[in-house]
């Protein structure tokens, strides 16, 4: 297929109707589970142990029958059965590349699938043929840098593999080669912009860098706003891991990360492995349609939630609403996981609040959630603020605050837990 055909095919997958999408995803899931069972001994072993046959897995929901493999288990499995823990599903001599994560964990990848999803992400972020892009990701051991080069090549863009660090040299390269795009972490992009200013450049006038795609760390709203408004760089982000490839990418709506068609994702209760409802937070568990290294139900340890609400960009995939943090940081309130970052996000909407803390206690058989607020200025209309806060809190955290109360300045310690769990379980 030529480049045009490839792009057309990818676009048609991204905008499939709900019915087509379900059919497509179920077919690919059935294929990969059957294939993995037949070719990857570790997958056969864990499915046999759970008494599950490939024919029983027809939909994403059926995946609950298969145990989750977590990153920690993975290290142990690879040590027990080196080097790939029984997950390699092709003959050794057919391997193209093996990447390595700290551990060491060995990660053969299915280049074709990773490049397909990566191209969707960069296309969504306005990267196109003719772009000149500095790739400031890691090129050693990790797939990030090398795969990005391959994705850019497929799109007809020029990759400049600058790698990590060398701030001043990167700035010179950006100027000399008239670099139009950036791929790397958001914080390093800001470092480059700030250093360029210190060197006397006017970023908007002296450079032509207009779009960036960031990964490797979460992009904070404040950082994005500054890069976009102060420096004219449109910034979209993606989320991926070395074992799984790309799990999500933003479109220009900036309202969550579309899940690529090259995998299926579940959000599960980290304790039970059961799927939670859309909008609830839980652990991201992925099953990539990867025939080289088929990780069926791989637990990332990252917390997120999924939304199925339609996106006005036209892509019909579900979206991850952002990565909230790692499993273990969340607090369960009345059966619902609440993450400190969700609470922070709500409070950031109210400039009147100077400090806050959510406190979970147990009254009888019921969890009670209280929000303590300190105000910047005591003259604020408290009952109005209480009313204004209640709904966004419930919408974002999926649980109602029982009490919203105001405390004197200095009551909440500066080094506080955002969610204080006062329940005793003995
Ligand atoms: Zn979208």
Short mmCIF file of C-alpha atoms and ligand atoms in Angstrom, two decimals:
data_model
loop_
_atom_site.label_atom_id
_atom_site.label_comp_id
_atom_site.label_asym_id
_atom_site.label_seq_id
_atom_site.Cartn_x
_atom_site.Cartn_y
_atom_site.Cartn_z
CA UNK A 1 0.00 0.00 0.00
CA UNK A 2 1.18 3.52 -0.76
CA UNK A 3 1.36 6.20 1.90
CA UNK A 4 -2.02 7.69 0.88
CA UNK A 5 -3.77 4.31 1.07
CA UNK A 6 -2.24 3.61 4.45
CA UNK A 7 -3.48 6.95 5.78
CA UNK A 8 -6.95 6.40 4.37
CA UNK A 9 -7.14 2.93 5.90
CA UNK A 10 -5.98 4.25 9.27
CA UNK A 11 -8.50 7.10 9.17
CA UNK A 12 -11.31 4.67 8.37
CA UNK A 13 -10.43 2.56 11.39
CA UNK A 14 -10.39 5.62 13.61
CA UNK A 15 -13.91 6.66 12.56
CA UNK A 16 -15.65 3.26 12.40
CA UNK A 17 -19.25 3.21 13.63
CA UNK A 18 -19.77 1.78 17.11
CA UNK A 19 -21.09 -1.42 15.60
CA UNK A 20 -18.17 -1.82 13.18
CA UNK A 21 -15.74 -0.98 15.94
CA UNK A 22 -17.13 -3.64 18.26
CA UNK A 23 -17.00 -6.24 15.51
CA UNK A 24 -13.45 -5.26 14.53
CA UNK A 25 -12.17 -5.24 18.12
CA UNK A 26 -13.84 -8.55 19.03
CA UNK A 27 -12.42 -10.23 15.95
CA UNK A 28 -8.90 -9.01 16.68
CA UNK A 29 -9.25 -9.99 20.32
CA UNK A 30 -10.41 -13.51 19.47
CA UNK A 31 -7.52 -13.86 17.00
CA UNK A 32 -4.84 -12.69 19.40
CA UNK A 33 -6.07 -14.79 22.32
CA UNK A 34 -6.20 -17.93 20.20
CA UNK A 35 -2.81 -17.12 18.65
CA UNK A 36 -1.19 -16.36 22.01
CA UNK A 37 -2.60 -19.53 23.56
CA UNK A 38 -1.11 -21.59 20.74
CA UNK A 39 2.24 -19.81 20.46
CA UNK A 40 3.18 -18.24 23.79
CA UNK A 41 3.61 -20.91 26.50
CA UNK A 42 3.24 -18.39 29.35
CA UNK A 43 -0.20 -17.35 28.07
CA UNK A 44 -1.30 -20.97 27.69
CA UNK A 45 -0.06 -21.66 31.19
CA UNK A 46 -1.97 -18.80 32.83
CA UNK A 47 -5.16 -19.55 30.91
CA UNK A 48 -4.98 -23.26 31.71
CA UNK A 49 -4.40 -22.44 35.35
CA UNK A 50 -7.57 -20.35 35.34
CA UNK A 51 -9.42 -23.03 33.38
CA UNK A 52 -10.15 -20.72 30.43
CA UNK A 53 -10.15 -21.80 26.79
CA UNK A 54 -9.52 -19.33 23.95
CA UNK A 55 -13.05 -19.95 22.60
CA UNK A 56 -14.47 -18.44 25.81
CA UNK A 57 -12.92 -15.05 25.03
CA UNK A 58 -15.17 -13.24 22.57
CA UNK A 59 -15.35 -9.70 23.95
CA UNK A 60 -13.34 -7.32 26.08
CA UNK A 61 -15.59 -8.19 29.05
CA UNK A 62 -14.63 -11.89 28.72
CA UNK A 63 -11.02 -10.95 29.44
CA UNK A 64 -11.94 -10.81 33.14
CA UNK A 65 -11.69 -14.60 33.09
CA UNK A 66 -7.93 -14.44 32.45
CA UNK A 67 -5.53 -13.51 35.26
CA UNK A 68 -3.66 -10.21 34.94
CA UNK A 69 0.11 -10.29 34.46
CA UNK A 70 1.67 -7.34 36.27
CA UNK A 71 5.06 -5.82 35.67
CA UNK A 72 6.43 -7.32 38.88
CA UNK A 73 5.21 -10.79 37.93
CA UNK A 74 6.88 -10.24 34.62
CA UNK A 75 10.35 -9.82 36.08
CA UNK A 76 9.88 -13.03 38.06
CA UNK A 77 8.54 -14.93 35.04
CA UNK A 78 11.49 -13.83 32.91
CA UNK A 79 13.96 -14.84 35.59
CA UNK A 80 12.31 -18.25 35.92
CA UNK A 81 12.10 -18.82 32.21
CA UNK A 82 14.76 -16.64 30.57
CA UNK A 83 14.96 -14.54 28.58
CA UNK A 84 11.32 -13.84 27.62
CA UNK A 85 9.33 -15.60 30.34
CA UNK A 86 7.49 -17.76 27.81
CA UNK A 87 5.75 -14.84 26.09
CA UNK A 88 7.72 -14.88 22.84
CA UNK A 89 5.44 -16.25 20.13
CA UNK A 90 7.84 -16.41 17.18
CA UNK A 91 11.14 -18.25 16.66
CA UNK A 92 14.09 -16.41 18.21
CA UNK A 93 15.81 -15.98 14.85
CA UNK A 94 12.84 -13.98 13.51
CA UNK A 95 13.16 -11.27 16.16
CA UNK A 96 13.76 -7.81 14.78
CA UNK A 97 14.72 -5.92 17.95
CA UNK A 98 14.71 -6.48 21.68
CA UNK A 99 14.33 -3.47 23.94
CA UNK A 100 15.21 -3.46 27.61
CA UNK A 101 13.52 -1.90 30.64
CA UNK A 102 15.09 -1.62 34.09
CA UNK A 103 15.02 -5.00 35.79
CA UNK A 104 16.29 -5.96 33.24
CA UNK A 105 13.05 -6.83 31.47
CA UNK A 106 13.39 -7.90 27.84
CA UNK A 107 10.84 -6.51 25.41
CA UNK A 108 10.59 -7.72 21.86
CA UNK A 109 8.05 -5.52 20.03
CA UNK A 110 5.76 -5.85 17.09
CA UNK A 111 7.12 -2.90 15.10
CA UNK A 112 4.27 -2.88 12.63
CA UNK A 113 1.55 -2.44 15.27
CA UNK A 114 3.50 0.13 17.25
CA UNK A 115 4.22 2.19 14.14
CA UNK A 116 0.57 2.08 13.04
CA UNK A 117 -0.69 3.44 16.34
CA UNK A 118 2.17 5.94 16.61
CA UNK A 119 1.40 7.35 13.17
CA UNK A 120 -2.21 7.99 14.22
CA UNK A 121 -0.96 9.86 17.26
CA UNK A 122 1.49 12.08 15.39
CA UNK A 123 -1.01 12.71 12.61
CA UNK A 124 -3.56 13.81 15.23
CA UNK A 125 -0.91 16.17 16.60
CA UNK A 126 -0.57 17.86 13.14
CA UNK A 127 2.71 16.21 12.15
CA UNK A 128 2.89 15.78 8.39
CA UNK A 129 5.09 15.12 5.39
CA UNK A 130 7.96 17.56 5.18
CA UNK A 131 8.13 18.26 8.92
CA UNK A 132 11.59 18.39 10.48
CA UNK A 133 11.35 16.96 13.96
CA UNK A 134 13.79 16.74 16.84
CA UNK A 135 13.25 13.50 18.72
CA UNK A 136 14.55 14.12 22.23
CA UNK A 137 13.56 10.72 23.61
CA UNK A 138 15.85 7.98 24.80
CA UNK A 139 17.57 5.97 22.05
CA UNK A 140 19.36 3.46 24.27
CA UNK A 141 17.59 0.26 25.31
CA UNK A 142 14.15 1.94 25.23
CA UNK A 143 11.94 1.83 22.12
CA UNK A 144 10.82 5.45 22.41
CA UNK A 145 13.37 7.23 20.23
CA UNK A 146 13.96 4.60 17.56
CA UNK A 147 10.28 3.87 17.05
CA UNK A 148 9.48 7.57 16.74
CA UNK A 149 12.05 7.82 13.93
CA UNK A 150 10.34 4.94 12.13
CA UNK A 151 6.90 6.52 12.58
CA UNK A 152 8.11 9.85 11.20
CA UNK A 153 9.70 8.10 8.25
CA UNK A 154 6.42 6.37 7.49
CA UNK A 155 4.69 9.75 7.54
CA UNK A 156 7.27 11.30 5.21
CA UNK A 157 8.66 13.59 7.88
CA UNK A 158 12.33 14.06 8.69
CA UNK A 159 13.52 12.70 12.04
CA UNK A 160 16.45 14.40 13.74
CA UNK A 161 17.46 11.93 16.47
CA UNK A 162 18.89 14.36 19.01
CA UNK A 163 18.12 12.15 22.03
CA UNK A 164 18.17 13.24 25.65
CA UNK A 165 20.02 16.30 26.96
CA UNK A 166 22.46 18.70 25.21
CA UNK A 167 20.12 21.66 25.65
CA UNK A 168 22.21 24.30 23.88
CA UNK A 169 23.13 22.05 20.99
CA UNK A 170 19.46 21.18 20.54
CA UNK A 171 18.64 24.89 20.34
CA UNK A 172 21.28 25.41 17.67
CA UNK A 173 19.93 22.43 15.73
CA UNK A 174 16.38 23.80 16.01
CA UNK A 175 17.58 27.05 14.47
CA UNK A 176 20.01 25.71 11.83
CA UNK A 177 17.72 22.98 10.52
CA UNK A 178 14.54 25.07 10.86
CA UNK A 179 12.94 22.41 13.05
CA UNK A 180 9.12 22.44 12.89
CA UNK A 181 8.23 19.72 15.38
CA UNK A 182 9.27 18.32 18.76
CA UNK A 183 8.82 14.88 20.27
CA UNK A 184 9.87 14.36 23.88
CA UNK A 185 8.85 15.14 27.43
CA UNK A 186 6.91 18.35 28.06
CA UNK A 187 9.33 19.51 30.72
CA UNK A 188 12.33 19.26 28.38
CA UNK A 189 10.48 21.29 25.76
CA UNK A 190 9.99 24.03 28.34
CA UNK A 191 13.68 23.77 29.28
CA UNK A 192 14.61 24.35 25.62
CA UNK A 193 12.27 27.32 25.29
CA UNK A 194 13.51 28.96 28.50
CA UNK A 195 17.16 28.38 27.66
CA UNK A 196 16.63 29.85 24.18
CA UNK A 197 15.22 32.97 25.83
CA UNK A 198 18.18 33.17 28.20
CA UNK A 199 20.45 33.03 25.16
CA UNK A 200 18.70 36.11 23.83
CA UNK A 201 16.35 34.57 21.29
CA UNK A 202 12.75 35.56 20.79
CA UNK A 203 11.17 32.13 20.52
CA UNK A 204 8.25 33.05 18.27
CA UNK A 205 10.39 35.06 15.84
CA UNK A 206 13.61 33.09 15.75
CA UNK A 207 12.24 29.56 15.54
CA UNK A 208 9.61 27.78 13.43
CA UNK A 209 8.75 25.06 15.96
CA UNK A 210 4.96 24.98 15.91
CA UNK A 211 3.88 21.57 17.14
CA UNK A 212 4.96 19.13 19.77
CA UNK A 213 3.98 15.66 20.79
CA UNK A 214 4.88 14.80 24.34
CA UNK A 215 5.09 11.58 26.30
CA UNK A 216 7.03 10.05 29.18
CA UNK A 217 5.45 12.27 31.81
CA UNK A 218 2.04 13.84 32.17
CA UNK A 219 1.51 17.23 30.61
CA UNK A 220 0.18 19.64 33.22
CA UNK A 221 -2.53 22.05 32.06
CA UNK A 222 -0.42 25.02 33.18
CA UNK A 223 2.63 23.89 31.19
CA UNK A 224 0.55 23.26 28.08
CA UNK A 225 -1.13 26.65 28.40
CA UNK A 226 2.20 28.44 28.61
CA UNK A 227 3.76 26.54 25.68
CA UNK A 228 0.69 27.19 23.54
CA UNK A 229 -0.17 30.75 24.49
CA UNK A 230 3.21 32.23 25.28
CA UNK A 231 5.29 30.43 22.65
CA UNK A 232 2.84 29.39 19.92
CA UNK A 233 3.59 25.66 20.14
CA UNK A 234 0.56 23.39 19.85
CA UNK A 235 1.14 20.54 22.30
CA UNK A 236 -0.62 17.17 22.30
CA UNK A 237 0.32 14.20 24.41
CA UNK A 238 0.37 10.44 24.28
CA UNK A 239 0.71 7.64 26.78
CA UNK A 240 2.62 4.45 26.27
CA UNK A 241 4.84 1.90 27.92
CA UNK A 242 7.86 0.02 26.61
CA UNK A 243 6.13 -3.37 26.87
CA UNK A 244 2.84 -2.37 25.30
CA UNK A 245 3.57 0.47 22.90
CA UNK A 246 1.13 3.35 22.59
CA UNK A 247 -2.01 3.15 24.74
CA UNK A 248 -3.56 6.53 24.06
CA UNK A 249 -3.17 9.75 22.09
CA UNK A 250 -4.87 13.12 22.23
CA UNK A 251 -6.68 14.76 19.36
CA UNK A 252 -7.04 18.53 18.93
CA UNK A 253 -10.04 18.49 21.32
CA UNK A 254 -7.60 17.78 24.18
CA UNK A 255 -10.31 15.88 26.01
CA UNK A 256 -8.65 12.58 26.83
CA UNK A 257 -6.50 10.13 24.91
CA UNK A 258 -8.04 8.01 22.16
CA UNK A 259 -7.24 4.33 22.51
CA UNK A 260 -5.64 3.04 19.29
CA UNK A 261 -7.26 0.17 17.38
CA UNK A 262 -4.10 -1.91 17.86
CA UNK A 263 -5.09 -2.99 21.36
CA UNK A 264 -7.94 -3.34 23.78
CA UNK A 265 -7.87 -1.69 27.19
CA UNK A 266 -9.75 -2.39 30.40
CA UNK A 267 -9.95 -0.32 33.56
CA UNK A 268 -10.08 -2.65 36.52
CA UNK A 269 -10.38 -2.62 40.27
CA UNK A 270 -6.69 -3.25 41.17
CA UNK A 271 -7.69 -5.56 44.02
CA UNK A 272 -10.17 -7.81 42.22
CA UNK A 273 -9.13 -7.47 38.56
CA UNK A 274 -12.81 -6.90 37.68
CA UNK A 275 -13.70 -4.17 35.22
CA UNK A 276 -15.15 -0.94 36.58
CA UNK A 277 -17.81 1.24 34.93
CA UNK A 278 -16.88 4.01 32.46
CA UNK A 279 -15.87 7.09 34.41
CA UNK A 280 -14.67 5.17 37.46
CA UNK A 281 -10.97 5.07 38.12
CA UNK A 282 -8.97 1.89 38.20
CA UNK A 283 -5.83 0.26 36.86
CA UNK A 284 -5.10 0.37 33.13
CA UNK A 285 -4.84 -3.19 31.82
CA UNK A 286 -3.95 -3.65 28.16
CA UNK A 287 -4.07 -6.47 25.66
CA UNK A 288 -2.15 -5.35 22.58
CA UNK A 289 -2.80 -7.19 19.31
CA UNK A 290 0.89 -8.02 19.12
CA UNK A 291 1.81 -11.32 17.52
CA UNK A 292 5.47 -11.28 18.44
CA UNK A 293 5.05 -10.74 22.15
CA UNK A 294 1.38 -11.23 22.98
CA UNK A 295 0.89 -9.89 26.49
CA UNK A 296 -2.67 -10.84 27.25
CA UNK A 297 -3.99 -8.68 30.11
CA UNK A 298 -0.90 -6.77 31.11
CA UNK A 299 -1.40 -4.59 34.21
CA UNK A 300 0.41 -1.26 33.91
CA UNK A 301 0.01 -0.16 37.54
CA UNK A 302 -1.19 3.20 36.17
CA UNK A 303 -4.56 4.62 37.22
CA UNK A 304 -7.00 6.13 34.77
CA UNK A 305 -10.63 5.99 33.70
CA UNK A 306 -12.33 5.58 30.34
CA UNK A 307 -14.96 7.71 28.66
CA UNK A 308 -17.16 6.48 25.82
CA UNK A 309 -18.72 9.87 25.21
CA UNK A 310 -18.44 10.86 21.54
CA UNK A 311 -15.50 13.12 20.66
CA UNK A 312 -16.18 15.94 18.22
CA UNK A 313 -12.98 15.16 16.30
CA UNK A 314 -14.86 12.28 14.64
CA UNK A 315 -12.72 9.47 16.06
CA UNK A 316 -15.04 6.91 17.60
CA UNK A 317 -12.65 5.15 19.97
CA UNK A 318 -13.04 5.36 23.75
CA UNK A 319 -10.65 7.66 25.53
CA UNK A 320 -8.46 7.41 28.59
CA UNK A 321 -9.16 10.47 30.68
CA UNK A 322 -5.53 10.96 31.68
CA UNK A 323 -3.12 9.12 33.91
CA UNK A 324 -3.87 9.94 37.53
CA UNK A 325 -0.94 8.21 39.14
CA UNK A 326 0.10 4.75 40.28
CA UNK A 327 -1.96 2.02 41.88
CA UNK A 328 -1.75 2.40 45.65
CA UNK A 329 -2.27 6.18 45.75
CA UNK A 330 -6.04 5.94 45.41
CA UNK A 331 -8.46 5.84 48.33
CA UNK A 332 -11.69 3.90 48.19
CA UNK A 333 -14.75 5.83 49.33
CA UNK A 334 -18.13 4.09 49.34
CA UNK A 335 -16.87 1.57 46.79
CA UNK A 336 -15.40 4.21 44.47
CA UNK A 337 -11.71 4.89 44.04
CA UNK A 338 -10.80 8.54 44.41
CA UNK A 339 -7.35 9.77 43.49
CA UNK A 340 -5.67 12.82 45.04
CA UNK A 341 -5.14 14.30 41.58
CA UNK A 342 -8.89 14.33 40.92
CA UNK A 343 -9.43 16.31 44.10
CA UNK A 344 -6.66 18.70 43.08
CA UNK A 345 -8.23 19.17 39.68
CA UNK A 346 -11.55 20.22 41.18
CA UNK A 347 -9.94 22.61 43.66
CA UNK A 348 -7.84 24.22 40.90
CA UNK A 349 -11.09 25.57 39.44
CA UNK A 350 -11.63 27.79 42.49
CA UNK A 351 -9.19 30.62 42.94
CA UNK A 352 -10.76 31.53 46.31
CA UNK A 353 -9.37 28.36 47.93
CA UNK A 354 -5.87 28.56 49.35
CA UNK A 355 -5.57 25.08 50.86
CA UNK A 356 -7.74 21.98 51.07
CA UNK A 357 -7.89 18.45 52.34
CA UNK A 358 -10.39 15.64 51.88
CA UNK A 359 -10.92 13.48 54.96
CA UNK A 360 -12.50 10.03 54.86
CA UNK A 361 -13.96 8.72 58.07
CA UNK A 362 -16.32 5.93 58.99
CA UNK A 363 -19.61 6.67 60.70
CA UNK A 364 -21.42 3.46 61.56
CA UNK A 365 -21.35 1.36 58.40
CA UNK A 366 -20.86 4.27 56.03
CA UNK A 367 -17.81 6.11 54.68
CA UNK A 368 -18.10 9.81 55.18
CA UNK A 369 -16.23 12.30 53.03
CA UNK A 370 -15.49 15.76 54.36
CA UNK A 371 -13.68 18.49 52.51
CA UNK A 372 -11.88 21.05 54.58
CA UNK A 373 -11.17 24.37 52.91
CA UNK A 374 -9.01 27.31 53.78
CA UNK A 375 -9.82 30.56 52.01
CA UNK A 376 -7.48 33.18 50.60
CA UNK A 377 -9.87 35.87 51.73
CA UNK A 378 -12.38 35.52 54.56
CA UNK A 379 -15.02 37.69 52.84
CA UNK A 380 -15.80 35.00 50.23
CA UNK A 381 -19.49 33.96 50.05
CA UNK A 382 -19.19 30.56 51.68
CA UNK A 383 -22.59 29.14 50.93
CA UNK A 384 -22.21 30.03 47.24
CA UNK A 385 -18.76 28.44 47.10
CA UNK A 386 -20.13 25.32 48.79
CA UNK A 387 -22.87 25.07 46.16
CA UNK A 388 -20.50 25.78 43.26
CA UNK A 389 -18.03 23.17 44.43
CA UNK A 390 -20.40 20.28 45.12
CA UNK A 391 -21.31 19.39 41.54
CA UNK A 392 -17.87 19.49 39.89
CA UNK A 393 -16.57 17.47 42.82
CA UNK A 394 -19.17 14.78 42.33
CA UNK A 395 -18.75 14.81 38.53
CA UNK A 396 -14.99 14.41 38.69
CA UNK A 397 -14.56 12.18 41.72
CA UNK A 398 -17.77 10.19 41.19
CA UNK A 399 -18.58 10.40 44.86
CA UNK A 400 -20.53 13.07 46.76
CA UNK A 401 -18.87 15.12 49.49
CA UNK A 402 -20.94 14.76 52.66
CA UNK A 403 -19.59 17.92 54.25
CA UNK A 404 -17.81 20.91 52.83
CA UNK A 405 -16.49 22.96 55.72
CA UNK A 406 -14.32 26.00 56.17
CA UNK A 407 -11.41 25.97 58.56
CA UNK A 408 -9.19 28.79 59.79
CA UNK A 409 -6.01 29.57 57.83
CA UNK A 410 -3.13 27.36 58.92
CA UNK A 411 -5.35 24.52 60.19
CA UNK A 412 -4.40 22.20 57.32
CA UNK A 413 -0.68 21.44 57.49
CA UNK A 414 1.34 22.51 54.43
CA UNK A 415 2.79 19.00 54.02
CA UNK A 416 -0.54 17.26 54.09
CA UNK A 417 -2.05 14.24 52.39
CA UNK A 418 -4.63 15.46 49.90
CA UNK A 419 -6.92 12.61 50.95
CA UNK A 420 -6.57 11.71 54.60
CA UNK A 421 -7.97 8.29 55.40
CA UNK A 422 -9.02 8.23 59.06
CA UNK A 423 -10.91 4.94 58.92
CA UNK A 424 -9.82 2.19 61.27
CA UNK A 425 -10.36 -1.36 60.14
CA UNK A 426 -9.52 -3.38 63.22
ZN1 LIG B 1 -11.04 13.19 19.55
#
